[in-house]
PDB file of N, CA and C in Angstrom:
ATOM      1  N   MET G   1      11.446  -1.065  13.499  1.00  0.00           N
ATOM      2  CA  MET G   1      10.321  -0.941  12.600  1.00  0.00           C
ATOM      3  C   MET G   1       9.872  -2.334  12.156  1.00  0.00           C
ATOM      4  N   LYS G   2       8.584  -2.425  11.925  1.00  0.00           N
ATOM      5  CA  LYS G   2       7.989  -3.666  11.448  1.00  0.00           C
ATOM      6  C   LYS G   2       7.637  -3.518   9.975  1.00  0.00           C
ATOM      7  N   HIS G   3       7.405  -4.652   9.324  1.00  0.00           N
ATOM      8  CA  HIS G   3       6.979  -4.648   7.929  1.00  0.00           C
ATOM      9  C   HIS G   3       5.524  -5.077   7.834  1.00  0.00           C
ATOM     10  N   PHE G   4       4.816  -4.469   6.889  1.00  0.00           N
ATOM     11  CA  PHE G   4       3.403  -4.767   6.666  1.00  0.00           C
ATOM     12  C   PHE G   4       3.157  -4.924   5.173  1.00  0.00           C
ATOM     13  N   VAL G   5       2.328  -5.892   4.831  1.00  0.00           N
ATOM     14  CA  VAL G   5       1.940  -6.114   3.447  1.00  0.00           C
ATOM     15  C   VAL G   5       0.532  -5.559   3.257  1.00  0.00           C
ATOM     16  N   VAL G   6       0.388  -4.722   2.265  1.00  0.00           N
ATOM     17  CA  VAL G   6      -0.918  -4.166   1.900  1.00  0.00           C
ATOM     18  C   VAL G   6      -1.327  -4.836   0.597  1.00  0.00           C
ATOM     19  N   THR G   7      -2.477  -5.476   0.596  1.00  0.00           N
ATOM     20  CA  THR G   7      -3.004  -6.030  -0.650  1.00  0.00           C
ATOM     21  C   THR G   7      -4.212  -5.205  -1.067  1.00  0.00           C
ATOM     22  N   LEU G   8      -4.220  -4.855  -2.344  1.00  0.00           N
ATOM     23  CA  LEU G   8      -5.315  -4.074  -2.924  1.00  0.00           C
ATOM     24  C   LEU G   8      -6.105  -4.967  -3.858  1.00  0.00           C
ATOM     25  N   GLU G   9      -7.413  -4.840  -3.812  1.00  0.00           N
ATOM     26  CA  GLU G   9      -8.276  -5.545  -4.761  1.00  0.00           C
ATOM     27  C   GLU G   9      -9.135  -4.496  -5.449  1.00  0.00           C
ATOM     28  N   PHE G  10      -9.008  -4.415  -6.773  1.00  0.00           N
ATOM     29  CA  PHE G  10      -9.780  -3.426  -7.520  1.00  0.00           C
ATOM     30  C   PHE G  10     -11.256  -3.800  -7.523  1.00  0.00           C
ATOM     31  N   THR G  11     -12.111  -2.777  -7.461  1.00  0.00           N
ATOM     32  CA  THR G  11     -13.555  -2.990  -7.362  1.00  0.00           C
ATOM     33  C   THR G  11     -14.217  -3.215  -8.715  1.00  0.00           C
ATOM     34  N   GLY G  12     -13.471  -3.047  -9.790  1.00  0.00           N
ATOM     35  CA  GLY G  12     -14.041  -3.256 -11.116  1.00  0.00           C
ATOM     36  C   GLY G  12     -14.454  -1.968 -11.800  1.00  0.00           C
ATOM     37  N   THR G  13     -14.485  -0.860 -11.058  1.00  0.00           N
ATOM     38  CA  THR G  13     -14.798   0.420 -11.686  1.00  0.00           C
ATOM     39  C   THR G  13     -13.547   0.936 -12.381  1.00  0.00           C
ATOM     40  N   SER G  14     -13.709   1.490 -13.536  1.00  0.00           N
ATOM     41  CA  SER G  14     -12.592   1.965 -14.335  1.00  0.00           C
ATOM     42  C   SER G  14     -11.928   3.174 -13.679  1.00  0.00           C
ATOM     43  N   MET G  15     -10.622   3.084 -13.486  1.00  0.00           N
ATOM     44  CA  MET G  15      -9.876   4.162 -12.849  1.00  0.00           C
ATOM     45  C   MET G  15      -9.460   5.187 -13.900  1.00  0.00           C
ATOM     46  N   ASP G  16      -9.733   6.451 -13.642  1.00  0.00           N
ATOM     47  CA  ASP G  16      -9.348   7.480 -14.603  1.00  0.00           C
ATOM     48  C   ASP G  16      -7.895   7.903 -14.387  1.00  0.00           C
ATOM     49  N   GLN G  17      -7.379   8.662 -15.322  1.00  0.00           N
ATOM     50  CA  GLN G  17      -5.981   9.099 -15.302  1.00  0.00           C
ATOM     51  C   GLN G  17      -5.667   9.940 -14.068  1.00  0.00           C
ATOM     52  N   GLU G  18      -6.616  10.731 -13.609  1.00  0.00           N
ATOM     53  CA  GLU G  18      -6.396  11.596 -12.449  1.00  0.00           C
ATOM     54  C   GLU G  18      -6.137  10.767 -11.186  1.00  0.00           C
ATOM     55  N   VAL G  19      -6.952   9.735 -10.971  1.00  0.00           N
ATOM     56  CA  VAL G  19      -6.771   8.874  -9.799  1.00  0.00           C
ATOM     57  C   VAL G  19      -5.464   8.100  -9.920  1.00  0.00           C
ATOM     58  N   SER G  20      -5.171   7.605 -11.107  1.00  0.00           N
ATOM     59  CA  SER G  20      -3.939   6.855 -11.335  1.00  0.00           C
ATOM     60  C   SER G  20      -2.707   7.724 -11.056  1.00  0.00           C
ATOM     61  N   ALA G  21      -2.713   8.950 -11.525  1.00  0.00           N
ATOM     62  CA  ALA G  21      -1.596   9.870 -11.290  1.00  0.00           C
ATOM     63  C   ALA G  21      -1.479  10.226  -9.810  1.00  0.00           C
ATOM     64  N   ALA G  22      -2.616  10.434  -9.155  1.00  0.00           N
ATOM     65  CA  ALA G  22      -2.608  10.742  -7.722  1.00  0.00           C
ATOM     66  C   ALA G  22      -2.071   9.566  -6.917  1.00  0.00           C
ATOM     67  N   GLN G  23      -2.418   8.339  -7.331  1.00  0.00           N
ATOM     68  CA  GLN G  23      -1.923   7.150  -6.648  1.00  0.00           C
ATOM     69  C   GLN G  23      -0.406   7.029  -6.795  1.00  0.00           C
ATOM     70  N   ALA G  24       0.094   7.296  -7.995  1.00  0.00           N
ATOM     71  CA  ALA G  24       1.539   7.246  -8.225  1.00  0.00           C
ATOM     72  C   ALA G  24       2.265   8.281  -7.370  1.00  0.00           C
ATOM     73  N   ALA G  25       1.719   9.484  -7.292  1.00  0.00           N
ATOM     74  CA  ALA G  25       2.320  10.538  -6.464  1.00  0.00           C
ATOM     75  C   ALA G  25       2.283  10.147  -4.984  1.00  0.00           C
ATOM     76  N   PHE G  26       1.174   9.554  -4.551  1.00  0.00           N
ATOM     77  CA  PHE G  26       1.028   9.079  -3.168  1.00  0.00           C
ATOM     78  C   PHE G  26       2.118   8.056  -2.853  1.00  0.00           C
ATOM     79  N   ALA G  27       2.311   7.084  -3.750  1.00  0.00           N
ATOM     80  CA  ALA G  27       3.321   6.050  -3.536  1.00  0.00           C
ATOM     81  C   ALA G  27       4.724   6.655  -3.486  1.00  0.00           C
ATOM     82  N   HIS G  28       5.009   7.604  -4.356  1.00  0.00           N
ATOM     83  CA  HIS G  28       6.325   8.250  -4.350  1.00  0.00           C
ATOM     84  C   HIS G  28       6.567   9.010  -3.044  1.00  0.00           C
ATOM     85  N   ARG G  29       5.551   9.665  -2.527  1.00  0.00           N
ATOM     86  CA  ARG G  29       5.701  10.376  -1.241  1.00  0.00           C
ATOM     87  C   ARG G  29       6.029   9.394  -0.120  1.00  0.00           C
ATOM     88  N   LEU G  30       5.297   8.273  -0.056  1.00  0.00           N
ATOM     89  CA  LEU G  30       5.570   7.273   0.978  1.00  0.00           C
ATOM     90  C   LEU G  30       6.972   6.691   0.826  1.00  0.00           C
ATOM     91  N   TYR G  31       7.373   6.437  -0.410  1.00  0.00           N
ATOM     92  CA  TYR G  31       8.703   5.892  -0.668  1.00  0.00           C
ATOM     93  C   TYR G  31       9.788   6.883  -0.220  1.00  0.00           C
ATOM     94  N   ASN G  32       9.618   8.142  -0.573  1.00  0.00           N
ATOM     95  CA  ASN G  32      10.606   9.162  -0.207  1.00  0.00           C
ATOM     96  C   ASN G  32      10.685   9.381   1.303  1.00  0.00           C
ATOM     97  N   LYS G  33       9.588   9.118   2.014  1.00  0.00           N
ATOM     98  CA  LYS G  33       9.580   9.225   3.483  1.00  0.00           C
ATOM     99  C   LYS G  33      10.156   7.971   4.150  1.00  0.00           C
ATOM    100  N   GLY G  34      10.399   6.909   3.368  1.00  0.00           N
ATOM    101  CA  GLY G  34      10.934   5.672   3.915  1.00  0.00           C
ATOM    102  C   GLY G  34       9.881   4.700   4.418  1.00  0.00           C
ATOM    103  N   ALA G  35       8.605   5.024   4.229  1.00  0.00           N
ATOM    104  CA  ALA G  35       7.528   4.144   4.700  1.00  0.00           C
ATOM    105  C   ALA G  35       7.197   3.056   3.694  1.00  0.00           C
ATOM    106  N   LEU G  36       7.385   3.321   2.423  1.00  0.00           N
ATOM    107  CA  LEU G  36       7.078   2.351   1.366  1.00  0.00           C
ATOM    108  C   LEU G  36       8.368   1.700   0.896  1.00  0.00           C
ATOM    109  N   VAL G  37       8.391   0.370   0.929  1.00  0.00           N
ATOM    110  CA  VAL G  37       9.574  -0.382   0.517  1.00  0.00           C
ATOM    111  C   VAL G  37       9.432  -0.868  -0.926  1.00  0.00           C
ATOM    112  N   LEU G  38       8.299  -1.474  -1.232  1.00  0.00           N
ATOM    113  CA  LEU G  38       8.015  -2.024  -2.559  1.00  0.00           C
ATOM    114  C   LEU G  38       6.543  -1.801  -2.874  1.00  0.00           C
ATOM    115  N   ALA G  39       6.209  -1.646  -4.149  1.00  0.00           N
ATOM    116  CA  ALA G  39       4.798  -1.525  -4.527  1.00  0.00           C
ATOM    117  C   ALA G  39       4.641  -1.819  -6.003  1.00  0.00           C
ATOM    118  N   GLY G  40       3.472  -2.343  -6.372  1.00  0.00           N
ATOM    119  CA  GLY G  40       3.183  -2.556  -7.772  1.00  0.00           C
ATOM    120  C   GLY G  40       1.935  -3.382  -7.969  1.00  0.00           C
ATOM    121  N   PRO G  41       1.442  -3.400  -9.218  1.00  0.00           N
ATOM    122  CA  PRO G  41       0.230  -4.153  -9.540  1.00  0.00           C
ATOM    123  C   PRO G  41       0.536  -5.632  -9.735  1.00  0.00           C
ATOM    124  N   PHE G  42      -0.482  -6.464  -9.562  1.00  0.00           N
ATOM    125  CA  PHE G  42      -0.365  -7.878  -9.892  1.00  0.00           C
ATOM    126  C   PHE G  42      -0.441  -8.023 -11.411  1.00  0.00           C
ATOM    127  N   GLY G  43       0.152  -9.072 -11.931  1.00  0.00           N
ATOM    128  CA  GLY G  43       0.191  -9.306 -13.370  1.00  0.00           C
ATOM    129  C   GLY G  43      -1.172  -9.506 -14.005  1.00  0.00           C
ATOM    130  N   ASP G  44      -2.158  -9.950 -13.212  1.00  0.00           N
ATOM    131  CA  ASP G  44      -3.497 -10.177 -13.774  1.00  0.00           C
ATOM    132  C   ASP G  44      -4.341  -8.907 -13.807  1.00  0.00           C
ATOM    133  N   GLY G  45      -3.799  -7.796 -13.280  1.00  0.00           N
ATOM    134  CA  GLY G  45      -4.500  -6.523 -13.319  1.00  0.00           C
ATOM    135  C   GLY G  45      -5.655  -6.381 -12.346  1.00  0.00           C
ATOM    136  N   GLU G  46      -5.798  -7.317 -11.425  1.00  0.00           N
ATOM    137  CA  GLU G  46      -6.939  -7.283 -10.510  1.00  0.00           C
ATOM    138  C   GLU G  46      -6.617  -6.698  -9.141  1.00  0.00           C
ATOM    139  N   GLY G  47      -5.453  -6.137  -8.988  1.00  0.00           N
ATOM    140  CA  GLY G  47      -5.088  -5.548  -7.707  1.00  0.00           C
ATOM    141  C   GLY G  47      -3.601  -5.284  -7.662  1.00  0.00           C
ATOM    142  N   GLY G  48      -3.102  -5.120  -6.467  1.00  0.00           N
ATOM    143  CA  GLY G  48      -1.687  -4.835  -6.298  1.00  0.00           C
ATOM    144  C   GLY G  48      -1.257  -5.091  -4.876  1.00  0.00           C
ATOM    145  N   MET G  49       0.010  -4.821  -4.617  1.00  0.00           N
ATOM    146  CA  MET G  49       0.564  -5.074  -3.303  1.00  0.00           C
ATOM    147  C   MET G  49       1.610  -4.019  -2.979  1.00  0.00           C
ATOM    148  N   ALA G  50       1.738  -3.738  -1.698  1.00  0.00           N
ATOM    149  CA  ALA G  50       2.780  -2.840  -1.223  1.00  0.00           C
ATOM    150  C   ALA G  50       3.355  -3.404   0.060  1.00  0.00           C
ATOM    151  N   VAL G  51       4.621  -3.151   0.283  1.00  0.00           N
ATOM    152  CA  VAL G  51       5.265  -3.497   1.546  1.00  0.00           C
ATOM    153  C   VAL G  51       5.623  -2.181   2.219  1.00  0.00           C
ATOM    154  N   LEU G  52       5.131  -2.021   3.436  1.00  0.00           N
ATOM    155  CA  LEU G  52       5.376  -0.802   4.206  1.00  0.00           C
ATOM    156  C   LEU G  52       6.284  -1.095   5.382  1.00  0.00           C
ATOM    157  N   ARG G  53       6.993  -0.088   5.825  1.00  0.00           N
ATOM    158  CA  ARG G  53       7.794  -0.137   7.032  1.00  0.00           C
ATOM    159  C   ARG G  53       7.195   0.895   7.992  1.00  0.00           C
ATOM    160  N   CYS G  54       6.578   0.393   9.076  1.00  0.00           N
ATOM    161  CA  CYS G  54       5.894   1.263  10.035  1.00  0.00           C
ATOM    162  C   CYS G  54       6.102   0.729  11.448  1.00  0.00           C
ATOM    163  N   ASP G  55       5.662   1.510  12.417  1.00  0.00           N
ATOM    164  CA  ASP G  55       5.760   1.094  13.814  1.00  0.00           C
ATOM    165  C   ASP G  55       4.631   0.168  14.238  1.00  0.00           C
ATOM    166  N   SER G  56       3.455   0.292  13.589  1.00  0.00           N
ATOM    167  CA  SER G  56       2.300  -0.487  14.038  1.00  0.00           C
ATOM    168  C   SER G  56       1.341  -0.762  12.887  1.00  0.00           C
ATOM    169  N   LEU G  57       0.494  -1.754  13.100  1.00  0.00           N
ATOM    170  CA  LEU G  57      -0.555  -2.077  12.140  1.00  0.00           C
ATOM    171  C   LEU G  57      -1.470  -0.876  11.937  1.00  0.00           C
ATOM    172  N   GLU G  58      -1.798  -0.205  13.008  1.00  0.00           N
ATOM    173  CA  GLU G  58      -2.682   0.963  12.934  1.00  0.00           C
ATOM    174  C   GLU G  58      -2.072   2.063  12.065  1.00  0.00           C
ATOM    175  N   GLN G  59      -0.773   2.276  12.201  1.00  0.00           N
ATOM    176  CA  GLN G  59      -0.098   3.292  11.392  1.00  0.00           C
ATOM    177  C   GLN G  59      -0.127   2.908   9.908  1.00  0.00           C
ATOM    178  N   ALA G  60       0.132   1.638   9.607  1.00  0.00           N
ATOM    179  CA  ALA G  60       0.107   1.169   8.220  1.00  0.00           C
ATOM    180  C   ALA G  60      -1.292   1.309   7.626  1.00  0.00           C
ATOM    181  N   GLU G  61      -2.314   0.944   8.391  1.00  0.00           N
ATOM    182  CA  GLU G  61      -3.694   1.079   7.911  1.00  0.00           C
ATOM    183  C   GLU G  61      -4.044   2.533   7.655  1.00  0.00           C
ATOM    184  N   LYS G  62      -3.626   3.414   8.549  1.00  0.00           N
ATOM    185  CA  LYS G  62      -3.918   4.839   8.387  1.00  0.00           C
ATOM    186  C   LYS G  62      -3.244   5.392   7.132  1.00  0.00           C
ATOM    187  N   LEU G  63      -2.007   4.985   6.885  1.00  0.00           N
ATOM    188  CA  LEU G  63      -1.307   5.444   5.684  1.00  0.00           C
ATOM    189  C   LEU G  63      -2.075   5.077   4.422  1.00  0.00           C
ATOM    190  N   TYR G  64      -2.511   3.820   4.330  1.00  0.00           N
ATOM    191  CA  TYR G  64      -3.168   3.381   3.101  1.00  0.00           C
ATOM    192  C   TYR G  64      -4.619   3.808   3.003  1.00  0.00           C
ATOM    193  N   ARG G  65      -5.244   4.118   4.104  1.00  0.00           N
ATOM    194  CA  ARG G  65      -6.617   4.624   4.069  1.00  0.00           C
ATOM    195  C   ARG G  65      -6.660   5.953   3.311  1.00  0.00           C
ATOM    196  N   ASP G  66      -5.549   6.688   3.326  1.00  0.00           N
ATOM    197  CA  ASP G  66      -5.459   7.972   2.634  1.00  0.00           C
ATOM    198  C   ASP G  66      -5.049   7.838   1.174  1.00  0.00           C
ATOM    199  N   SER G  67      -4.883   6.611   0.698  1.00  0.00           N
ATOM    200  CA  SER G  67      -4.495   6.370  -0.685  1.00  0.00           C
ATOM    201  C   SER G  67      -5.601   6.829  -1.644  1.00  0.00           C
ATOM    202  N   PRO G  68      -5.249   7.535  -2.722  1.00  0.00           N
ATOM    203  CA  PRO G  68      -6.273   7.991  -3.664  1.00  0.00           C
ATOM    204  C   PRO G  68      -7.128   6.866  -4.248  1.00  0.00           C
ATOM    205  N   VAL G  69      -6.536   5.717  -4.504  1.00  0.00           N
ATOM    206  CA  VAL G  69      -7.299   4.613  -5.081  1.00  0.00           C
ATOM    207  C   VAL G  69      -8.316   4.055  -4.074  1.00  0.00           C
ATOM    208  N   ILE G  70      -8.024   4.158  -2.797  1.00  0.00           N
ATOM    209  CA  ILE G  70      -8.964   3.728  -1.755  1.00  0.00           C
ATOM    210  C   ILE G  70     -10.031   4.797  -1.542  1.00  0.00           C
ATOM    211  N   ARG G  71      -9.613   6.044  -1.404  1.00  0.00           N
ATOM    212  CA  ARG G  71     -10.567   7.143  -1.181  1.00  0.00           C
ATOM    213  C   ARG G  71     -11.574   7.270  -2.314  1.00  0.00           C
ATOM    214  N   SER G  72     -11.136   6.959  -3.543  1.00  0.00           N
ATOM    215  CA  SER G  72     -12.024   7.098  -4.701  1.00  0.00           C
ATOM    216  C   SER G  72     -12.965   5.903  -4.864  1.00  0.00           C
ATOM    217  N   GLY G  73     -12.741   4.840  -4.082  1.00  0.00           N
ATOM    218  CA  GLY G  73     -13.594   3.662  -4.176  1.00  0.00           C
ATOM    219  C   GLY G  73     -13.202   2.690  -5.267  1.00  0.00           C
ATOM    220  N   HIS G  74     -12.039   2.879  -5.888  1.00  0.00           N
ATOM    221  CA  HIS G  74     -11.591   1.992  -6.957  1.00  0.00           C
ATOM    222  C   HIS G  74     -10.948   0.712  -6.435  1.00  0.00           C
ATOM    223  N   ALA G  75     -10.679   0.648  -5.127  1.00  0.00           N
ATOM    224  CA  ALA G  75     -10.061  -0.558  -4.564  1.00  0.00           C
ATOM    225  C   ALA G  75     -10.401  -0.662  -3.088  1.00  0.00           C
ATOM    226  N   THR G  76     -10.299  -1.881  -2.598  1.00  0.00           N
ATOM    227  CA  THR G  76     -10.359  -2.141  -1.162  1.00  0.00           C
ATOM    228  C   THR G  76      -8.969  -2.625  -0.756  1.00  0.00           C
ATOM    229  N   PHE G  77      -8.677  -2.585   0.530  1.00  0.00           N
ATOM    230  CA  PHE G  77      -7.349  -2.999   0.948  1.00  0.00           C
ATOM    231  C   PHE G  77      -7.386  -3.771   2.255  1.00  0.00           C
ATOM    232  N   LYS G  78      -6.329  -4.535   2.453  1.00  0.00           N
ATOM    233  CA  LYS G  78      -6.135  -5.286   3.688  1.00  0.00           C
ATOM    234  C   LYS G  78      -4.667  -5.154   4.064  1.00  0.00           C
ATOM    235  N   VAL G  79      -4.396  -4.968   5.344  1.00  0.00           N
ATOM    236  CA  VAL G  79      -3.023  -4.835   5.819  1.00  0.00           C
ATOM    237  C   VAL G  79      -2.742  -5.951   6.815  1.00  0.00           C
ATOM    238  N   ARG G  80      -1.595  -6.584   6.636  1.00  0.00           N
ATOM    239  CA  ARG G  80      -1.175  -7.645   7.552  1.00  0.00           C
ATOM    240  C   ARG G  80       0.289  -7.436   7.913  1.00  0.00           C
ATOM    241  N   GLU G  81       0.634  -7.702   9.176  1.00  0.00           N
ATOM    242  CA  GLU G  81       2.029  -7.642   9.560  1.00  0.00           C
ATOM    243  C   GLU G  81       2.769  -8.794   8.907  1.00  0.00           C
ATOM    244  N   TRP G  82       3.990  -8.519   8.440  1.00  0.00           N
ATOM    245  CA  TRP G  82       4.800  -9.529   7.787  1.00  0.00           C
ATOM    246  C   TRP G  82       6.100  -9.665   8.565  1.00  0.00           C
ATOM    247  N   LYS G  83       6.358 -10.831   9.088  1.00  0.00           N
ATOM    248  CA  LYS G  83       7.579 -11.090   9.839  1.00  0.00           C
ATOM    249  C   LYS G  83       8.615 -11.676   8.893  1.00  0.00           C
ATOM    250  N   VAL G  84       9.531 -10.850   8.442  1.00  0.00           N
ATOM    251  CA  VAL G  84      10.555 -11.256   7.490  1.00  0.00           C
ATOM    252  C   VAL G  84      11.570 -12.135   8.207  1.00  0.00           C
ATOM    253  N   LEU G  85      11.723 -13.373   7.727  1.00  0.00           N
ATOM    254  CA  LEU G  85      12.648 -14.314   8.340  1.00  0.00           C
ATOM    255  C   LEU G  85      13.948 -14.467   7.573  1.00  0.00           C
ATOM    256  N   LEU G  86      13.899 -14.225   6.279  1.00  0.00           N
ATOM    257  CA  LEU G  86      15.077 -14.421   5.459  1.00  0.00           C
ATOM    258  C   LEU G  86      15.124 -13.375   4.373  1.00  0.00           C
ATOM    259  N   GLY G  87      16.281 -12.822   4.155  1.00  0.00           N
ATOM    260  CA  GLY G  87      16.446 -11.829   3.112  1.00  0.00           C
ATOM    261  C   GLY G  87      16.499 -10.423   3.678  1.00  0.00           C
ATOM    262  N   GLU G  88      16.791  -9.507   2.802  1.00  0.00           N
ATOM    263  CA  GLU G  88      16.877  -8.102   3.195  1.00  0.00           C
ATOM    264  C   GLU G  88      16.031  -7.252   2.269  1.00  0.00           C
ATOM    265  N   ILE G  89      15.346  -6.298   2.861  1.00  0.00           N
ATOM    266  CA  ILE G  89      14.601  -5.333   2.057  1.00  0.00           C
ATOM    267  C   ILE G  89      14.862  -3.953   2.593  1.00  0.00           C
TER     268      ILE G  89
END
């Protein structure tokens, strides 16, 4: 399996509680399936990041395209393969 970093940038539209709760549930599902390794918002509140474990870039992009925060238009995302050289996750 490869690792991928997903960066989210919020669009500036206020996210309601329903989208926020759906996003949390989405992240928990990915984590429980073993696809999500780490996730969380940036300290400045302008976006967030996730580390995924997938077979391909296309698979990682497809996973996050279904994210409630992306589907609702509250954020945009970018996925990049990350080649871990040191450390364990």
